[in-house]
Coordinates of C-alpha atoms in Angstrom, one line a residue:
D1 CA 0.1 -0.2 0.0
T2 CA 1.7 3.2 -1.2
S3 CA -0.1 5.4 1.4
L4 CA 2.6 4.2 3.9
T5 CA 5.4 4.1 1.4
E6 CA 7.8 6.1 3.9
V7 CA 7.4 3.9 6.7
N8 CA 8.2 0.5 4.5
S9 CA 11.0 2.2 2.3
F10 CA 14.5 1.4 3.0
S11 CA 17.4 3.6 2.3
P12 CA 19.5 2.4 -0.9
S13 CA 22.5 2.7 1.6
V14 CA 21.4 0.2 3.8
P15 CA 23.5 -3.2 3.5
I16 CA 21.4 -5.9 2.0
S17 CA 21.8 -8.2 4.9
P18 CA 19.2 -7.8 7.5
S19 CA 21.5 -8.8 10.4
S20 CA 24.3 -6.5 9.2
M21 CA 21.3 -3.4 8.6
I22 CA 20.2 -3.8 12.4
N23 CA 24.0 -3.9 13.6
Q24 CA 24.8 -0.8 11.5
Y25 CA 21.6 1.2 13.2
K26 CA 22.8 0.0 16.7
F27 CA 26.4 0.9 15.9
E28 CA 25.3 4.5 14.5
D29 CA 23.0 4.9 17.8
G30 CA 26.0 5.1 20.0
L31 CA 25.8 4.3 23.7
E32 CA 28.7 6.6 24.3
L33 CA 26.5 9.8 23.6
R34 CA 24.3 8.7 26.9
D35 CA 24.6 10.0 30.3
L36 CA 21.6 8.5 32.0
F37 CA 20.9 4.6 32.2
I38 CA 18.0 3.2 33.9
T39 CA 17.1 -0.4 34.6
V40 CA 13.7 -1.5 35.8
D41 CA 14.1 -5.1 37.7
D42 CA 13.6 -7.1 40.9
P43 CA 10.0 -7.1 41.0
E44 CA 8.4 -7.8 44.6
S45 CA 4.5 -8.7 45.8
H46 CA 2.9 -6.7 48.6
I47 CA -0.2 -7.6 50.2
T48 CA -1.9 -5.4 52.6
A49 CA -5.5 -5.5 54.2
I50 CA -6.6 -3.2 51.3
E51 CA -4.7 -4.4 47.9
T52 CA -2.0 -6.4 46.3
F53 CA 0.2 -4.8 44.3
I54 CA 3.9 -5.2 42.5
T55 CA 6.9 -3.0 43.2
Y56 CA 9.7 -2.6 40.9
R57 CA 13.5 -1.4 41.6
V58 CA 14.5 1.4 39.4
V59 CA 18.3 1.6 39.2
T60 CA 19.5 5.0 37.6
K61 CA 23.1 5.5 37.0
T62 CA 24.2 9.2 35.5
T63 CA 27.1 11.7 34.7
R64 CA 24.8 14.6 34.7
G65 CA 25.8 17.4 37.2
E66 CA 22.4 18.2 38.1
F67 CA 22.1 15.0 39.8
D68 CA 23.5 14.8 43.5
S69 CA 24.9 11.3 43.2
S70 CA 26.1 9.0 40.3
E71 CA 23.4 6.1 41.1
Y72 CA 20.3 5.7 42.7
E73 CA 18.0 3.1 43.8
V74 CA 14.2 3.4 44.1
R75 CA 11.1 1.1 44.5
R76 CA 8.5 2.1 42.5
R77 CA 4.7 0.7 41.7
Y78 CA 2.6 1.1 38.7
Q79 CA 0.8 4.0 39.9
D80 CA 4.1 5.9 40.4
F81 CA 4.6 5.7 36.7
L82 CA 1.0 6.7 36.0
W83 CA 1.4 9.8 37.8
L84 CA 4.8 10.4 35.9
K85 CA 3.2 10.2 32.6
S86 CA 0.5 12.6 33.5
K87 CA 2.9 14.8 34.9
L88 CA 4.8 15.2 31.5
E89 CA 1.9 15.6 29.5
E90 CA 0.6 18.0 31.7
A91 CA 4.0 19.9 31.3
H92 CA 4.6 19.2 27.6
P93 CA 1.1 19.0 26.3
T94 CA 2.3 18.6 22.3
L95 CA 5.4 16.5 23.0
I96 CA 4.8 12.7 22.3
I97 CA 5.1 10.9 25.8
P98 CA 5.6 7.2 25.2
P99 CA 3.1 4.9 26.2
L100 CA 2.7 2.8 29.6
P101 CA 2.2 -0.9 29.2
E102 CA -1.4 -1.2 30.6
K103 CA -2.5 -2.4 27.1
F104 CA 0.7 -4.3 26.0
I105 CA -0.8 -7.6 28.0
M106 CA -2.5 -9.9 25.1
K107 CA -6.1 -11.2 26.3
G108 CA -6.0 -15.0 26.7
M109 CA -2.1 -15.0 27.0
V110 CA -1.6 -14.0 30.7
E111 CA -3.1 -13.7 34.0
R112 CA -2.7 -10.6 36.1
F113 CA 0.1 -11.3 38.7
S114 CA 1.2 -14.5 36.9
D115 CA 5.0 -14.6 36.4
E116 CA 4.7 -14.1 32.8
F117 CA 2.4 -10.9 33.5
I118 CA 4.8 -9.2 35.6
E119 CA 7.6 -9.8 33.1
T120 CA 6.3 -8.6 30.4
R121 CA 5.1 -5.6 32.5
R122 CA 8.6 -4.8 33.7
K123 CA 9.9 -4.8 30.1
A124 CA 7.4 -2.4 29.1
L125 CA 7.9 -0.1 32.3
H126 CA 11.7 -0.5 31.5
K127 CA 11.2 0.7 27.8
F128 CA 8.9 3.3 29.2
L129 CA 11.5 4.9 31.1
N130 CA 14.5 4.8 28.6
R131 CA 12.2 6.2 26.0
I132 CA 11.9 9.3 28.1
A133 CA 15.8 9.4 29.1
D134 CA 16.4 9.2 25.3
H135 CA 14.2 11.9 24.6
P136 CA 16.0 15.5 24.2
T137 CA 13.2 17.5 26.3
L138 CA 11.5 15.1 28.7
T139 CA 14.8 13.6 30.2
F140 CA 15.5 17.0 31.6
N141 CA 11.8 17.2 33.4
E142 CA 12.2 18.1 36.8
D143 CA 9.2 15.5 37.6
F144 CA 11.1 12.5 36.0
K145 CA 14.5 13.5 38.0
I146 CA 12.1 13.1 41.2
F147 CA 10.8 9.9 40.3
L148 CA 14.4 8.4 39.5
T149 CA 16.0 9.8 42.7
A150 CA 13.5 10.4 45.6
Q151 CA 12.4 7.7 48.4
A152 CA 8.7 6.4 48.5
W153 CA 7.9 9.1 51.1
E154 CA 9.5 11.9 49.3
L155 CA 7.6 11.1 46.0
S156 CA 4.2 10.7 48.0
S157 CA 4.9 14.4 49.7
H158 CA 5.8 15.5 46.0
K159 CA 2.5 14.2 44.5
K160 CA 0.7 15.9 47.4
Q161 CA 2.0 19.1 46.1
G162 CA 0.1 19.1 42.4
P163 CA -2.6 21.2 41.4
G164 CA -5.3 21.5 43.3
L165 CA -9.1 20.4 42.4
L166 CA -10.4 23.6 41.2
S167 CA -7.1 24.1 39.0
R168 CA -7.7 20.7 37.5
M169 CA -11.4 21.4 37.0
G170 CA -10.7 24.7 35.3
Q171 CA -8.4 22.6 33.0
T172 CA -11.2 20.2 32.2
V173 CA -13.7 22.9 31.4
R174 CA -11.3 24.3 29.0
A175 CA -10.4 21.2 27.4
V176 CA -14.2 20.3 26.9
A177 CA -14.7 23.7 25.7
S178 CA -12.0 23.4 23.2
S179 CA -12.9 20.1 22.1
V180 CA -16.6 21.0 21.0
R181 CA -15.8 24.1 19.0
G182 CA -15.2 21.8 15.9
A183 CA -13.0 22.1 13.1
V184 CA -9.8 24.4 13.5
K185 CA -10.0 27.5 11.2
N186 CA -6.3 28.5 10.8
R187 CA -4.6 24.9 11.2
P188 CA -1.5 24.7 9.1
E189 CA -1.3 22.3 6.3
M190 CA 1.5 20.5 7.9
F191 CA -0.6 19.4 11.0
S192 CA -3.6 18.3 8.6
E193 CA -1.0 15.9 6.9
M194 CA 0.1 14.7 10.3
N195 CA -3.6 13.9 11.2
D196 CA -4.3 11.8 8.0
Y197 CA -1.0 10.2 8.1
M198 CA -2.0 9.2 12.0
E199 CA -5.7 8.1 10.9
T200 CA -3.9 5.9 8.0
F201 CA -1.2 4.8 10.5
S202 CA -3.9 3.7 13.5
Q203 CA -5.8 1.7 10.7
K204 CA -2.5 -0.3 9.9
I205 CA -0.9 -0.8 13.0
N206 CA -4.3 -2.3 14.6
L207 CA -4.8 -4.7 11.5
L208 CA -1.3 -5.5 12.2
D209 CA -1.8 -6.2 15.6
K210 CA -4.9 -8.4 15.1
I211 CA -3.1 -10.4 12.4
A212 CA -0.1 -11.2 14.6
H213 CA -2.2 -12.1 17.4
R214 CA -4.2 -14.6 15.0
I215 CA -1.0 -15.8 14.0
Y216 CA 0.2 -16.1 17.4
K217 CA -3.0 -18.2 18.3
E218 CA -2.5 -20.3 15.3
E219 CA 0.9 -21.4 16.4
R220 CA 0.0 -22.1 19.8
D221 CA -3.0 -24.6 18.8
Y222 CA -0.4 -26.2 16.2
C223 CA 1.7 -26.7 19.1
N224 CA -0.8 -28.2 21.3
E225 CA -1.9 -30.4 18.9
M226 CA 1.6 -31.8 18.1
K227 CA 2.4 -32.1 21.7
E228 CA -0.7 -34.6 21.6
Y229 CA 0.2 -36.2 18.3
G230 CA 4.2 -37.1 19.1
P231 CA 3.4 -39.3 22.1
I232 CA 0.7 -41.5 20.3
H233 CA 3.1 -42.5 17.8
T234 CA 5.6 -43.5 20.7
L235 CA 2.6 -45.5 22.0
W236 CA 1.8 -47.2 18.9
S237 CA 5.4 -48.1 18.4
A238 CA 5.2 -50.5 21.3
S239 CA 2.6 -52.6 19.6
E240 CA 3.9 -52.7 15.9
E241 CA 7.3 -54.2 16.1
D242 CA 7.9 -54.3 12.3
I243 CA 7.6 -50.4 12.0
A244 CA 8.4 -49.7 15.6
D245 CA 11.7 -47.5 14.5
S246 CA 10.0 -45.5 11.9
L247 CA 7.3 -44.6 14.4
K248 CA 9.9 -43.5 16.8
G249 CA 11.6 -41.4 14.7
I250 CA 8.4 -39.5 13.7
A251 CA 7.6 -39.3 17.0
S252 CA 11.1 -37.6 17.9
C253 CA 10.8 -35.8 14.6
I254 CA 7.6 -34.2 15.8
D255 CA 8.7 -33.3 19.3
R256 CA 11.7 -31.3 17.6
C257 CA 9.2 -29.3 15.4
C258 CA 7.4 -28.8 18.6
K259 CA 10.5 -27.5 20.5
A260 CA 11.1 -25.2 17.3
T261 CA 7.4 -23.8 17.0
E262 CA 7.7 -22.9 21.1
K263 CA 11.1 -20.9 20.3
R264 CA 9.4 -19.0 17.1
M265 CA 6.3 -18.3 19.4
A266 CA 8.5 -17.0 22.0
G267 CA 10.2 -14.8 19.2
L268 CA 6.8 -13.4 18.5
S269 CA 5.3 -13.0 22.1
E270 CA 8.7 -11.0 23.1
H271 CA 9.2 -8.8 20.4
L272 CA 6.5 -8.5 17.8
L273 CA 3.2 -8.4 19.7
P274 CA 4.7 -6.1 22.5
L275 CA 6.0 -3.7 19.7
L276 CA 2.8 -3.6 17.8
H277 CA 0.7 -2.9 20.9
E278 CA 2.9 -0.2 22.0
Y279 CA 2.4 1.4 18.7
V280 CA -1.3 0.9 18.7
L281 CA -1.0 3.0 21.9
Y282 CA 1.4 5.4 20.4
S283 CA -1.3 6.1 17.6
E284 CA -3.8 7.1 20.2
I285 CA -1.3 9.3 21.8
L286 CA -0.3 10.9 18.8
M287 CA -4.1 11.7 18.0
G288 CA -4.5 13.0 21.5
V289 CA -1.6 15.3 20.9
L290 CA -2.6 16.8 17.7
K291 CA -6.3 17.5 19.4
R292 CA -4.3 19.3 22.3
R293 CA -2.5 21.4 19.6
D294 CA -5.8 22.3 17.7
Q295 CA -7.1 23.2 21.4
I296 CA -4.4 25.8 21.7
Q297 CA -5.0 26.9 18.1
G298 CA -8.6 27.1 18.8
E299 CA -8.0 29.3 21.7
L300 CA -6.1 31.7 19.6
D301 CA -8.8 31.7 16.8
S302 CA -11.5 32.6 19.3
K303 CA -9.9 35.5 21.0
V304 CA -9.0 36.9 17.3
D305 CA -12.7 36.6 16.4
A306 CA -13.4 38.4 19.7
L307 CA -11.1 41.4 19.0
A308 CA -12.6 41.7 15.4
N309 CA -16.2 41.9 17.1
K310 CA -15.0 44.5 20.0
K311 CA -14.2 47.9 19.8
T312 CA -13.1 48.4 23.3
E313 CA -10.3 46.6 25.2
K314 CA -8.5 46.5 22.0
D315 CA -5.3 46.8 23.7
L316 CA -5.9 44.1 26.4
F317 CA -7.3 41.8 23.9
S318 CA -4.1 42.4 21.6
E319 CA -1.6 41.5 24.5
E320 CA -3.7 38.1 25.2
I321 CA -3.5 37.5 21.4
G322 CA 0.2 38.0 21.4
K323 CA 0.7 35.4 24.2
L324 CA -1.5 33.0 22.8
E325 CA 0.3 33.3 19.4
D326 CA 3.7 32.7 21.2
K327 CA 2.0 29.6 22.8
V328 CA 0.7 28.3 19.5
E329 CA 4.2 28.9 18.0
R330 CA 6.1 26.7 21.0
A331 CA 3.5 24.1 20.8
N332 CA 3.7 23.8 16.8
N333 CA 7.7 23.9 17.1
A334 CA 7.8 21.2 19.9
L335 CA 5.5 19.0 17.9
K336 CA 7.2 19.3 14.5
A337 CA 10.6 18.6 16.3
D338 CA 9.0 15.6 18.1
W339 CA 7.2 14.4 15.1
D340 CA 10.3 13.8 13.1
R341 CA 12.0 11.9 15.8
W342 CA 9.0 9.8 16.6
K343 CA 9.0 8.7 13.0
Q344 CA 12.3 8.0 12.7
N345 CA 12.4 5.8 15.9
M346 CA 9.2 4.1 14.6
Q347 CA 10.6 3.3 11.5
W348 CA 13.8 1.7 13.2
D349 CA 11.6 -0.2 15.5
M350 CA 9.7 -1.5 13.0
R351 CA 12.1 -2.2 10.4
S352 CA 14.5 -4.3 13.3
T353 CA 11.4 -6.1 14.6
F354 CA 9.9 -7.1 11.3
T355 CA 13.7 -8.3 10.2
N356 CA 13.9 -9.9 13.4
V357 CA 10.7 -12.0 12.7
A358 CA 11.9 -12.6 9.3
E359 CA 15.0 -14.2 10.4
N360 CA 13.4 -16.2 13.4
N361 CA 11.3 -17.9 10.4
L362 CA 14.3 -18.5 8.4
R363 CA 15.7 -20.2 11.1
Y364 CA 12.6 -22.2 11.8
Y365 CA 12.3 -23.6 8.4
E366 CA 16.1 -24.5 8.0
E367 CA 15.6 -26.7 11.2

């Protein structure tokens, strides 16, 4: 489909070998440029009279001067990650905040608080923090620094210093009022193109997600059938002396096929499925970011209209319009820069993940 040609195209300078292509990108990424390393590990269950929850250890190593120490170790629960995400969205309404893993878990594959669920969530939380750490703006957010360094009681105290109820209500009312205004009159063409791109991207990534889940389910059903089919030949060989060796050989072959299929399924569940779900969430986040940009634009448009209809208080309105114009420009510039960065990362993620799936399939069929 040519509507997403840019997503699927390869640079002619990229080596033909998939492995060498991935290595080239990893080499160019360059770990030596990073000054903030974060690890999420060691999940721990907590059972109280009210609830059961999991905390994760967050270890941070850094060479940045604004940190008081070079290494920190704190424990965080999922609600703390939610708080961080909301603070980042509040501070940077037109930046693309990475998604949290609440929807990463595939229905029917894992149960809440099972080892598989916890490990899948741990990996996603690890990716969430490292995506923020690699972001040129979000990485220097003060709330992010507090999240990484504050002890549990300090973080709890800091959370209570958030905006009051009336302030939050005011923000909600403004957001609702902006959202019902209808189409923005003066939306730049670039953001209309972004909106069209994201609508197409959302449809395609959701379709890919459904297809990948269907493939995984079919592989799982096939594997379960083989697990039943193999032992039947072993039992059969006990009552058929003339063809016992052949039947045992078939049983052994089925067992090897089963193990190879399980390995291929592991590749899908560990790499492809989480990535596609992450970008399903990204598509929702980006549509939200574009709406917030439109709301800021809409606020400016309404003030300009009000000024045109008013003969008095022109100086006051002109000052407000000047401030809103600056706000719109900052919002536009932030989104433009983040958009290019996000597309580049998305293309790299898709390219490397689907290359990995292809290589796993080659190995599977060779076996």
